[in-house]
Amino acid sequence: MTSSKPKSVQTMKPETAAKKLGVLFSATPAEFQAGVVSRDELNALQAKPPAWLVELRRNGPHPKQVVAAKLGVSISGLLRNGITEPLTTAEIDALKAENPAWLEHERSVQADARKEALRLKQRES
């Protein structure tokens, strides 16, 4: 006889789920913040996002990794230039339109880092 164990449900903290969803945890609804999120629930949120998730992804506030990606810079580049708080999409768009010298510099630093990473990867192959 073989005994089959019931499959355990994989859960995660809501902070982890928010990170995987690409949204700022503190901006999520209280009911999301209060419990745990199962893998199935996370998959459902990704497949068919509720209105609050769509709104957060569209307008923010965005976590630093999303801000950095939208600006084309590294998280370190944001910090070096005093961007330590989450930004909304409108604030990111305003920064892009203003295109301050630090943003141009950090974009070139990021581009150089990507080129170097690609060169090293090609060298390893």
mmCIF file of C-alpha atoms in Angstrom:
data_model
loop_
_atom_site.group_PDB
_atom_site.id
_atom_site.type_symbol
_atom_site.label_atom_id
_atom_site.label_comp_id
_atom_site.label_asym_id
_atom_site.label_seq_id
_atom_site.Cartn_x
_atom_site.Cartn_y
_atom_site.Cartn_z
ATOM 1 C CA MET A 1 0.000 0.000 0.000
ATOM 2 C CA THR A 2 1.145 3.447 -0.778
ATOM 3 C CA SER A 3 0.034 6.359 1.253
ATOM 4 C CA SER A 4 -0.338 9.647 -0.457
ATOM 5 C CA LYS A 5 0.162 12.726 1.621
ATOM 6 C CA PRO A 6 -2.181 15.589 0.953
ATOM 7 C CA LYS A 7 -0.371 18.242 -1.036
ATOM 8 C CA SER A 8 0.516 21.159 1.195
ATOM 9 C CA VAL A 9 -0.517 24.598 0.086
ATOM 10 C CA GLN A 10 2.447 26.874 -0.532
ATOM 11 C CA THR A 11 1.913 30.303 1.014
ATOM 12 C CA MET A 12 3.909 33.501 1.266
ATOM 13 C CA LYS A 13 3.831 36.697 3.244
ATOM 14 C CA PRO A 14 1.844 39.483 1.611
ATOM 15 C CA GLU A 15 5.064 41.559 1.372
ATOM 16 C CA THR A 16 6.587 38.829 -0.804
ATOM 17 C CA ALA A 17 3.457 38.596 -2.940
ATOM 18 C CA ALA A 18 3.433 42.377 -3.448
ATOM 19 C CA LYS A 19 7.046 42.254 -4.584
ATOM 20 C CA LYS A 20 6.252 39.454 -7.033
ATOM 21 C CA LEU A 21 3.305 41.511 -8.325
ATOM 22 C CA GLY A 22 5.566 44.556 -8.763
ATOM 23 C CA VAL A 23 3.595 46.830 -6.437
ATOM 24 C CA LEU A 24 4.348 48.739 -3.272
ATOM 25 C CA PHE A 25 3.169 46.688 -0.282
ATOM 26 C CA SER A 26 2.113 49.705 1.779
ATOM 27 C CA ALA A 27 -0.191 50.839 -1.053
ATOM 28 C CA THR A 28 -2.079 47.531 -1.226
ATOM 29 C CA PRO A 29 -5.528 47.159 0.403
ATOM 30 C CA ALA A 30 -5.695 46.300 4.115
ATOM 31 C CA GLU A 31 -7.270 42.894 3.423
ATOM 32 C CA PHE A 32 -4.310 41.987 1.185
ATOM 33 C CA GLN A 33 -1.819 43.134 3.833
ATOM 34 C CA ALA A 34 -3.552 41.248 6.644
ATOM 35 C CA GLY A 35 -3.265 37.617 5.504
ATOM 36 C CA VAL A 36 -1.056 35.172 3.717
ATOM 37 C CA VAL A 37 -1.157 34.589 -0.039
ATOM 38 C CA SER A 38 -1.143 31.114 -1.536
ATOM 39 C CA ARG A 39 0.636 30.317 -4.782
ATOM 40 C CA ASP A 40 -2.775 29.760 -6.420
ATOM 41 C CA GLU A 41 -4.010 33.152 -5.197
ATOM 42 C CA LEU A 42 -0.874 34.828 -6.539
ATOM 43 C CA ASN A 43 -1.342 33.130 -9.904
ATOM 44 C CA ALA A 44 -4.969 34.275 -9.969
ATOM 45 C CA LEU A 45 -3.946 37.856 -9.161
ATOM 46 C CA GLN A 46 -1.421 37.778 -12.001
ATOM 47 C CA ALA A 47 -3.824 36.178 -14.479
ATOM 48 C CA LYS A 48 -6.838 38.350 -13.703
ATOM 49 C CA PRO A 49 -5.742 41.362 -11.648
ATOM 50 C CA PRO A 50 -8.420 43.115 -9.586
ATOM 51 C CA ALA A 51 -9.048 46.847 -10.064
ATOM 52 C CA TRP A 52 -6.778 47.862 -7.162
ATOM 53 C CA LEU A 53 -3.838 45.961 -8.659
ATOM 54 C CA VAL A 54 -4.405 47.384 -12.143
ATOM 55 C CA GLU A 55 -4.551 50.885 -10.640
ATOM 56 C CA LEU A 56 -1.356 50.414 -8.605
ATOM 57 C CA ARG A 57 0.533 49.057 -11.608
ATOM 58 C CA ARG A 58 -0.690 51.909 -13.791
ATOM 59 C CA ASN A 59 -0.329 54.899 -11.463
ATOM 60 C CA GLY A 60 1.719 53.790 -8.467
ATOM 61 C CA PRO A 61 3.162 54.596 -6.086
ATOM 62 C CA HIS A 62 5.811 52.245 -7.413
ATOM 63 C CA PRO A 63 8.520 50.373 -5.462
ATOM 64 C CA LYS A 64 12.134 51.353 -6.103
ATOM 65 C CA GLN A 65 12.845 48.457 -8.485
ATOM 66 C CA VAL A 66 9.937 49.537 -10.714
ATOM 67 C CA VAL A 67 10.967 53.219 -10.529
ATOM 68 C CA ALA A 68 14.518 52.285 -11.511
ATOM 69 C CA ALA A 69 13.313 50.147 -14.442
ATOM 70 C CA LYS A 70 10.924 52.848 -15.710
ATOM 71 C CA LEU A 71 13.744 55.431 -15.594
ATOM 72 C CA GLY A 72 16.344 53.064 -17.077
ATOM 73 C CA VAL A 73 18.717 53.349 -14.133
ATOM 74 C CA SER A 74 19.871 51.166 -11.250
ATOM 75 C CA ILE A 75 18.450 51.276 -7.748
ATOM 76 C CA SER A 76 21.878 52.500 -6.614
ATOM 77 C CA GLY A 77 21.635 55.309 -9.153
ATOM 78 C CA LEU A 78 18.331 56.388 -7.647
ATOM 79 C CA LEU A 79 19.804 56.387 -4.147
ATOM 80 C CA ARG A 80 22.922 58.289 -5.224
ATOM 81 C CA ASN A 81 20.651 61.046 -6.441
ATOM 82 C CA GLY A 82 18.357 61.260 -3.430
ATOM 83 C CA ILE A 83 15.398 59.266 -4.775
ATOM 84 C CA THR A 84 14.569 57.207 -1.699
ATOM 85 C CA GLU A 85 10.770 57.295 -1.653
ATOM 86 C CA PRO A 86 8.304 55.516 -3.947
ATOM 87 C CA LEU A 87 7.251 57.569 -6.984
ATOM 88 C CA THR A 88 3.991 57.691 -8.891
ATOM 89 C CA THR A 89 3.806 57.286 -12.656
ATOM 90 C CA ALA A 90 3.169 61.044 -12.966
ATOM 91 C CA GLU A 91 6.330 61.806 -10.970
ATOM 92 C CA ILE A 92 8.356 59.383 -13.091
ATOM 93 C CA ASP A 93 6.999 60.944 -16.289
ATOM 94 C CA ALA A 94 7.860 64.422 -14.966
ATOM 95 C CA LEU A 95 11.431 63.301 -14.256
ATOM 96 C CA LYS A 96 11.714 61.841 -17.755
ATOM 97 C CA ALA A 97 10.416 65.080 -19.287
ATOM 98 C CA GLU A 98 12.775 67.196 -17.170
ATOM 99 C CA ASN A 99 15.675 64.808 -17.964
ATOM 100 C CA PRO A 100 18.087 66.194 -15.344
ATOM 101 C CA ALA A 101 21.823 65.722 -15.822
ATOM 102 C CA TRP A 102 21.968 63.049 -13.108
ATOM 103 C CA LEU A 103 19.347 60.964 -14.952
ATOM 104 C CA GLU A 104 21.291 61.118 -18.220
ATOM 105 C CA HIS A 105 24.471 60.161 -16.360
ATOM 106 C CA GLU A 106 22.853 57.249 -14.507
ATOM 107 C CA ARG A 107 21.294 55.965 -17.745
ATOM 108 C CA SER A 108 24.714 55.922 -19.403
ATOM 109 C CA VAL A 109 26.206 54.159 -16.362
ATOM 110 C CA GLN A 110 23.418 51.554 -16.563
ATOM 111 C CA ALA A 111 23.925 51.120 -20.330
ATOM 112 C CA ASP A 112 27.673 50.636 -19.820
ATOM 113 C CA ALA A 113 27.026 48.067 -17.083
ATOM 114 C CA ARG A 114 24.670 46.126 -19.374
ATOM 115 C CA LYS A 115 27.207 46.193 -22.230
ATOM 116 C CA GLU A 116 29.927 44.898 -19.919
ATOM 117 C CA ALA A 117 27.676 42.141 -18.573
ATOM 118 C CA LEU A 118 26.823 41.089 -22.134
ATOM 119 C CA ARG A 119 30.509 41.137 -23.137
ATOM 120 C CA LEU A 120 31.426 38.929 -20.173
ATOM 121 C CA LYS A 121 28.560 36.547 -20.899
ATOM 122 C CA GLN A 122 29.616 36.211 -24.540
ATOM 123 C CA ARG A 123 33.223 35.632 -23.472
ATOM 124 C CA GLU A 124 32.117 32.755 -21.213
ATOM 125 C CA SER A 125 30.238 31.012 -24.026
#
